[in-house]
Short mmCIF file of C-alpha atoms in Angstrom, two decimals:
data_model
loop_
_atom_site.label_atom_id
_atom_site.label_comp_id
_atom_site.label_asym_id
_atom_site.label_seq_id
_atom_site.Cartn_x
_atom_site.Cartn_y
_atom_site.Cartn_z
CA MET A 136 -22.43 -29.56 1.16
CA ASP A 137 -21.35 -33.14 1.78
CA GLY A 138 -19.15 -33.97 4.75
CA GLU A 139 -16.14 -35.11 2.71
CA THR A 140 -15.95 -31.84 0.76
CA LEU A 141 -16.30 -29.82 3.96
CA ARG A 142 -13.51 -31.80 5.64
CA GLN A 143 -11.26 -31.16 2.68
CA ILE A 144 -11.94 -27.42 2.87
CA VAL A 145 -11.22 -27.44 6.61
CA ALA A 146 -7.87 -29.18 5.94
CA GLU A 147 -6.99 -26.65 3.24
CA ASN A 148 -7.87 -23.77 5.55
CA ARG A 149 -5.62 -25.12 8.31
CA GLN A 150 -2.73 -25.53 5.89
CA LEU A 151 -3.13 -21.97 4.62
CA GLU A 152 -3.39 -20.57 8.15
CA GLN A 153 0.01 -22.04 8.96
CA SER A 154 1.50 -19.74 6.31
CA LEU A 155 0.03 -16.54 7.77
CA THR A 156 2.09 -13.78 9.29
CA LYS A 157 1.41 -12.89 12.92
CA ARG A 158 -0.59 -9.82 11.94
CA ASN A 159 -2.74 -11.69 9.42
CA GLU A 160 -3.15 -14.57 11.86
CA GLN A 161 -4.57 -12.15 14.41
CA TYR A 162 -6.91 -10.72 11.76
CA ILE A 163 -8.30 -14.18 10.98
CA PHE A 164 -8.68 -14.96 14.69
CA ASP A 165 -10.63 -11.74 15.27
CA LEU A 166 -12.72 -12.33 12.14
CA LYS A 167 -13.73 -15.83 13.20
CA LYS A 168 -14.63 -14.54 16.65
CA ALA A 169 -16.76 -11.77 15.19
CA LEU A 170 -18.54 -14.16 12.81
CA LYS A 171 -19.35 -16.52 15.67
CA ALA A 172 -20.73 -13.59 17.64
CA ALA A 173 -22.91 -12.82 14.62
CA ASN A 174 -24.35 -16.37 14.90
CA LEU A 175 -22.88 -17.56 11.61
CA SER A 176 -22.72 -21.35 11.39
CA GLU A 177 -19.41 -23.20 11.53
CA GLU A 178 -19.85 -24.35 7.95
CA ASP A 179 -20.46 -20.81 6.72
CA ILE A 180 -17.44 -19.55 8.65
CA THR A 181 -15.31 -22.30 7.11
CA LEU A 182 -16.48 -21.35 3.62
CA ALA A 183 -15.90 -17.66 4.32
CA MET A 184 -12.34 -18.43 5.44
CA HIS A 185 -11.82 -20.52 2.33
CA ASP A 186 -12.73 -17.49 0.22
CA ILE A 187 -10.25 -15.26 2.06
CA LEU A 188 -7.21 -17.36 2.96
CA PRO A 189 -5.81 -18.08 -0.54
CA SER A 190 -5.82 -14.37 -1.44
CA LEU A 191 -4.42 -13.51 1.98
CA VAL A 192 -1.48 -15.90 1.65
CA GLU A 193 -0.82 -14.76 -1.91
CA GLY A 194 -0.94 -11.10 -0.90
CA GLN A 195 1.69 -11.66 1.77
CA LYS A 196 4.23 -12.23 -0.99
CA THR A 197 3.96 -8.55 -1.94
CA GLY A 198 3.54 -7.27 1.60
CA GLU A 199 -0.24 -6.79 1.51
CA THR A 200 -1.89 -7.13 4.90
CA ALA A 201 -5.32 -8.59 5.57
CA ARG A 202 -6.69 -5.16 6.38
CA LYS A 203 -5.41 -3.75 3.09
CA GLN A 204 -7.02 -6.54 1.10
CA PHE A 205 -10.28 -6.98 2.98
CA GLY A 206 -10.78 -3.86 5.10
CA THR A 207 -11.35 -3.89 8.85
CA VAL A 208 -12.77 -6.93 10.60
CA THR A 209 -16.07 -5.11 11.06
CA GLU A 210 -16.24 -4.23 7.37
CA ARG A 211 -15.42 -7.78 6.36
CA VAL A 212 -18.04 -9.25 8.68
CA GLN A 213 -20.66 -6.99 7.13
CA ILE A 214 -19.69 -8.12 3.62
CA ILE A 215 -19.82 -11.79 4.58
CA LEU A 216 -23.19 -11.45 6.30
CA THR A 217 -24.77 -9.58 3.40
CA LYS A 218 -23.09 -11.51 0.59
CA PRO A 219 -25.73 -12.68 -1.91
CA LYS A 220 -25.78 -16.31 -2.96
CA GLU A 221 -23.60 -16.95 -5.96
CA GLN A 222 -25.32 -17.72 -9.23
CA PRO A 223 -24.66 -21.30 -10.34
CA GLN A 224 -22.33 -21.67 -13.31
CA ALA A 225 -25.17 -23.20 -15.33
CA GLU A 226 -26.79 -19.75 -15.41
CA SER A 227 -24.07 -18.34 -17.68
CA TRP A 228 -25.60 -19.71 -20.90
CA LYS A 229 -28.97 -18.27 -19.90
CA MET A 230 -27.45 -14.83 -19.38
CA TRP A 231 -25.71 -15.10 -22.75
CA LEU A 232 -28.97 -16.10 -24.46
CA ASP A 233 -30.82 -13.24 -22.76
CA ASN A 234 -28.23 -10.74 -24.02
CA THR A 235 -28.17 -12.27 -27.50
CA LEU A 236 -31.94 -12.10 -27.93
CA LEU A 237 -31.99 -8.48 -26.75
CA PHE A 238 -29.18 -7.52 -29.14
CA PHE A 239 -30.89 -9.29 -32.02
CA ALA A 240 -34.23 -7.63 -31.26
CA MET A 241 -32.68 -4.17 -31.22
CA LEU A 242 -30.49 -4.67 -34.29
CA ALA A 243 -33.24 -6.32 -36.35
CA VAL A 244 -35.81 -3.61 -35.58
CA LEU A 245 -33.26 -0.83 -36.11
CA ASN A 246 -32.13 -2.23 -39.46
CA GLY A 247 -35.73 -2.78 -40.53
CA ILE A 248 -36.81 0.76 -39.66
CA MET A 249 -33.73 2.35 -41.27
CA ASN A 250 -34.32 0.40 -44.47
CA LEU A 251 -37.98 1.39 -44.53
CA VAL A 252 -37.13 5.07 -44.04
CA SER A 253 -34.41 4.99 -46.70
CA LYS A 254 -36.71 3.00 -49.03
CA GLY A 255 -34.19 0.25 -49.53
CA GLN A 256 -31.26 2.57 -50.20
CA GLY A 257 -29.62 2.16 -46.80
CA LEU A 258 -27.06 -0.45 -45.79
CA THR A 259 -28.92 -3.36 -44.23
CA ALA A 260 -27.13 -6.14 -42.39
CA GLY A 261 -27.84 -9.67 -43.53
CA LEU A 262 -29.36 -12.34 -41.31
CA THR A 263 -26.01 -14.04 -40.66
CA SER A 264 -24.45 -10.70 -39.69
CA LEU A 265 -27.28 -9.97 -37.26
CA VAL A 266 -27.08 -13.40 -35.62
CA ALA A 267 -23.26 -13.42 -35.38
CA THR A 268 -23.10 -9.85 -34.08
CA SER A 269 -25.85 -10.48 -31.52
CA ALA A 270 -24.28 -13.70 -30.26
CA THR A 271 -20.83 -12.10 -29.93
CA GLY A 272 -22.23 -9.01 -28.25
CA GLY A 273 -24.21 -11.19 -25.85
CA LEU A 274 -21.04 -12.98 -24.85
CA ILE A 275 -19.08 -9.76 -24.35
CA PHE A 276 -21.76 -8.24 -22.14
CA TYR A 277 -21.92 -11.46 -20.11
CA PHE A 278 -18.20 -11.15 -19.39
CA MET A 279 -18.65 -7.47 -18.54
CA TYR A 280 -21.10 -8.58 -15.87
CA LYS A 281 -18.84 -11.40 -14.71
CA TRP A 282 -15.72 -9.25 -14.41
CA ILE A 283 -17.12 -5.83 -13.50
CA TYR A 284 -20.82 -5.33 -12.80
CA GLN A 285 -21.45 -8.17 -10.36
CA TYR A 286 -18.87 -6.71 -7.96
CA GLU A 287 -20.66 -3.35 -7.91
CA LYS A 288 -23.83 -4.78 -6.39
CA PRO A 289 -24.63 -4.06 -2.71
CA GLY A 290 -22.94 -6.63 -0.49
CA ALA A 291 -20.74 -7.99 -3.29
CA ASP A 292 -17.22 -9.15 -2.45
CA ALA A 293 -15.19 -6.47 -4.22
CA SER A 294 -11.93 -8.14 -3.16
CA LYS A 295 -12.46 -10.75 -5.89
CA LYS A 296 -12.87 -8.14 -8.61
CA PRO A 297 -10.06 -8.44 -11.20
CA LYS A 298 -7.75 -5.51 -11.70
CA MET A 299 -9.40 -2.89 -13.87
CA TRP A 300 -6.59 -2.89 -16.43
CA LYS A 301 -6.92 -6.63 -16.85
CA SER A 302 -10.68 -6.55 -17.29
CA MET A 303 -10.57 -3.62 -19.70
CA SER A 304 -7.78 -5.22 -21.76
CA ILE A 305 -9.73 -8.44 -22.20
CA LEU A 306 -12.92 -6.54 -23.01
CA ALA A 307 -11.05 -4.36 -25.52
CA VAL A 308 -9.91 -7.49 -27.32
CA GLY A 309 -13.50 -8.72 -27.23
CA MET A 310 -14.73 -5.49 -28.82
CA VAL A 311 -12.16 -5.79 -31.61
CA VAL A 312 -13.27 -9.38 -32.23
CA TRP A 313 -16.89 -8.16 -32.24
CA ILE A 314 -16.13 -5.57 -34.93
CA LEU A 315 -14.14 -8.05 -37.00
CA ILE A 316 -16.95 -10.61 -36.88
CA TYR A 317 -19.49 -8.03 -37.99
CA THR A 318 -17.26 -6.67 -40.76
CA GLY A 319 -16.29 -10.13 -41.95
CA SER A 320 -19.89 -11.36 -42.01
CA MET A 321 -20.91 -8.34 -44.10
CA LEU A 322 -18.46 -9.49 -46.78
CA LEU A 323 -20.16 -12.86 -47.13
CA PRO A 324 -22.10 -13.51 -50.35
CA LYS A 325 -25.85 -12.94 -50.11
CA VAL A 326 -26.53 -16.65 -50.34
CA LEU A 327 -24.76 -17.06 -46.98
CA ASN A 328 -25.88 -13.73 -45.54
CA PRO A 329 -29.36 -13.09 -46.97
CA ILE A 330 -30.86 -9.60 -46.81
CA LEU A 331 -34.39 -9.85 -45.45
CA ASP A 332 -37.34 -7.62 -46.14
CA PRO A 333 -37.40 -4.77 -43.57
CA VAL A 334 -40.89 -5.73 -42.40
CA VAL A 335 -39.68 -9.30 -41.83
CA LEU A 336 -36.73 -7.94 -39.85
CA ILE A 337 -39.02 -5.90 -37.62
CA ILE A 338 -41.24 -8.93 -37.05
CA LEU A 339 -38.22 -11.12 -36.20
CA GLY A 340 -36.98 -8.45 -33.81
CA ALA A 341 -40.35 -8.30 -32.07
CA LEU A 342 -40.46 -12.11 -31.82
CA ALA A 343 -36.95 -12.16 -30.35
CA PHE A 344 -37.91 -9.57 -27.74
CA GLY A 345 -41.10 -11.45 -26.89
CA GLY A 346 -39.21 -14.73 -26.66
CA ARG A 347 -36.68 -13.11 -24.36
CA MET A 348 -39.38 -11.92 -22.01
CA LEU A 349 -40.99 -15.38 -21.91
CA LEU A 350 -37.64 -17.06 -21.17
CA LYS A 351 -36.84 -14.54 -18.43
CA LYS A 352 -40.19 -15.26 -16.79
CA LYS A 353 -39.99 -19.04 -17.18
CA PHE A 354 -36.37 -19.55 -16.09
CA ASN A 355 -36.02 -16.44 -13.87
CA ILE A 356 -33.01 -15.33 -15.92
CA GLN A 357 -30.85 -12.61 -14.44
CA GLY A 358 -29.77 -10.40 -17.32
CA SER A 359 -26.28 -9.00 -17.60
CA PHE A 360 -27.02 -6.39 -20.24
CA PHE A 361 -26.27 -3.08 -18.52
CA ASN A 362 -26.41 -5.08 -15.26
CA ARG A 363 -30.17 -5.76 -15.64
#
């Protein structure tokens, strides 16, 4: 991190600390002391404080103490020391693509097999429906990881996890949109939503799965589908 950015963070931290109650001020003092004793660098301590102080000041408005928000000093030190490095924002599109390819592989193979078994009498989704449904599902499962699963990992900072009702409400809307996109795409004329031969669907599904595995290996993609 460049010096100018670090100085700005230090200034923000000092301003926030001036708004702390006596009890929360003591908590921060003890936390800094414990982090120094754990041989954490000054820069890392500054960044750790920058993660905590905004929530701490905001929580004071409703009477929440530092201990209520972040646990004991010992517990918080352990979380900070074991906190994994955050994934860069650029990784989000890779996680979405990983999910999308996996959805497409499963849906294409499933539709192909069902149509083979039913000898063409079953309802088969068109290519546009499969692509749209897979892309939407990939996005929804990425947000499930972002809002829920990533905070359940060992050492994750659970204090940043959104309220469950908020996450579930947003995801519920996403599921409704997912269903509407699938249903709407199924109503498209065949020229815009072509029905492929079941064998072709199975082959496309296998190619999508193989492509996903190659991309995961090449770019070291961390999947978000079922937190894998």
